[in-house]
Short mmCIF file of C-alpha atoms in Angstrom, two decimals:
data_model
loop_
_atom_site.label_atom_id
_atom_site.label_comp_id
_atom_site.label_asym_id
_atom_site.label_seq_id
_atom_site.Cartn_x
_atom_site.Cartn_y
_atom_site.Cartn_z
CA VAL P 1 0.00 0.00 0.00
CA PRO P 2 1.50 3.38 -0.96
CA MET P 3 2.47 5.68 1.91
CA GLY P 4 0.25 8.51 0.61
CA ILE P 5 -2.88 6.40 0.95
CA LEU P 6 -2.01 5.46 4.54
CA SER P 7 -1.39 9.08 5.41
CA CYS P 8 -4.71 10.11 3.84
CA MET P 9 -6.55 7.39 5.76
CA LYS P 10 -4.88 8.51 8.99
CA TYR P 11 -6.13 12.07 8.56
CA LEU P 12 -9.60 10.98 7.43
CA MET P 13 -9.87 8.77 10.50
CA PHE P 14 -8.76 11.68 12.67
CA ILE P 15 -11.33 14.05 11.12
CA PHE P 16 -14.12 11.48 11.52
CA ASN P 17 -13.22 10.99 15.19
CA VAL P 18 -13.10 14.75 15.76
CA LEU P 19 -16.65 14.94 14.38
CA VAL P 20 -17.76 12.12 16.70
CA PHE P 21 -16.11 13.91 19.63
CA ALA P 22 -17.80 17.21 18.73
CA GLY P 23 -21.20 15.54 18.36
CA GLY P 24 -20.81 13.79 21.70
CA THR P 25 -19.83 17.03 23.38
CA CYS P 26 -22.89 18.76 21.91
CA LEU P 27 -25.17 15.95 23.08
CA ALA P 28 -23.67 16.08 26.57
CA GLY P 29 -24.12 19.85 26.61
CA VAL P 30 -27.79 19.61 25.65
CA GLY P 31 -28.27 16.88 28.26
CA VAL P 32 -26.78 19.08 30.98
CA TRP P 33 -28.84 22.04 29.78
CA VAL P 34 -32.10 20.07 29.94
CA ALA P 35 -31.19 18.52 33.31
CA VAL P 36 -30.33 21.90 34.86
CA ASP P 37 -33.10 24.02 33.31
CA PRO P 38 -36.06 21.77 32.50
CA SER P 39 -38.62 24.58 32.63
CA GLY P 40 -37.77 25.72 29.10
CA PHE P 41 -38.42 22.24 27.72
CA GLN P 42 -41.68 21.45 29.51
CA ASP P 43 -43.68 22.97 26.65
CA ILE P 44 -42.03 20.57 24.19
CA VAL P 45 -42.38 17.41 26.27
CA ALA P 46 -45.54 17.14 28.34
CA ALA P 47 -44.48 14.34 30.71
CA ARG P 48 -41.86 15.34 33.29
CA ALA P 49 -40.53 11.79 33.78
CA VAL P 50 -39.82 11.46 30.06
CA LEU P 51 -37.98 14.79 30.08
CA SER P 52 -35.80 13.80 33.02
CA ALA P 53 -34.99 10.36 31.59
CA GLY P 54 -34.23 11.88 28.19
CA ALA P 55 -31.85 14.42 29.71
CA TRP P 56 -29.87 11.73 31.52
CA LEU P 57 -29.85 9.55 28.41
CA LEU P 58 -28.53 12.41 26.29
CA LEU P 59 -25.87 13.10 28.88
CA ALA P 60 -24.74 9.47 29.07
CA VAL P 61 -24.66 8.98 25.29
CA GLY P 62 -22.85 12.29 24.84
CA ILE P 63 -20.16 11.39 27.37
CA ALA P 64 -19.70 7.94 25.81
CA LEU P 65 -19.38 9.40 22.29
CA SER P 66 -16.95 12.07 23.49
CA LEU P 67 -14.77 9.45 25.14
CA LEU P 68 -14.81 7.19 22.08
CA GLY P 69 -14.07 10.12 19.77
CA PHE P 70 -11.14 11.24 21.92
CA LEU P 71 -9.68 7.74 22.05
CA GLY P 72 -10.17 7.42 18.29
CA CYS P 73 -8.32 10.70 17.69
CA CYS P 74 -5.42 9.52 19.85
CA GLY P 75 -5.41 6.16 18.07
CA ALA P 76 -5.43 7.76 14.62
CA LEU P 77 -2.56 10.11 15.41
CA ARG P 78 -0.43 7.43 17.06
CA ARG P 79 -1.50 4.69 14.62
CA SER P 80 -2.49 2.58 17.60
CA ARG P 81 -4.61 -0.36 16.52
CA PRO P 82 -6.01 -1.15 20.04
CA LEU P 83 -7.25 2.43 20.48
CA LEU P 84 -8.89 2.39 17.06
CA LEU P 85 -10.53 -0.98 17.70
CA LEU P 86 -11.86 0.24 21.05
#
């Protein structure tokens, strides 16, 4: 495999993982926002239990995606197969 293709794949993998990290951070931010200030979202969601569960779910998924995106970025830059497989 030519070296240029491997370098391109490395940077594409890095960019993809940065996007996953950014999306996870945004989800976690919205989850914290809904958990801290639920009054602004009560008009959207009628049931309070659903709103609370949704906020915690968004927070958990956002943190998990941020962690996976960060580990993927580190794995892409270091060419670490275990980090990329994680």
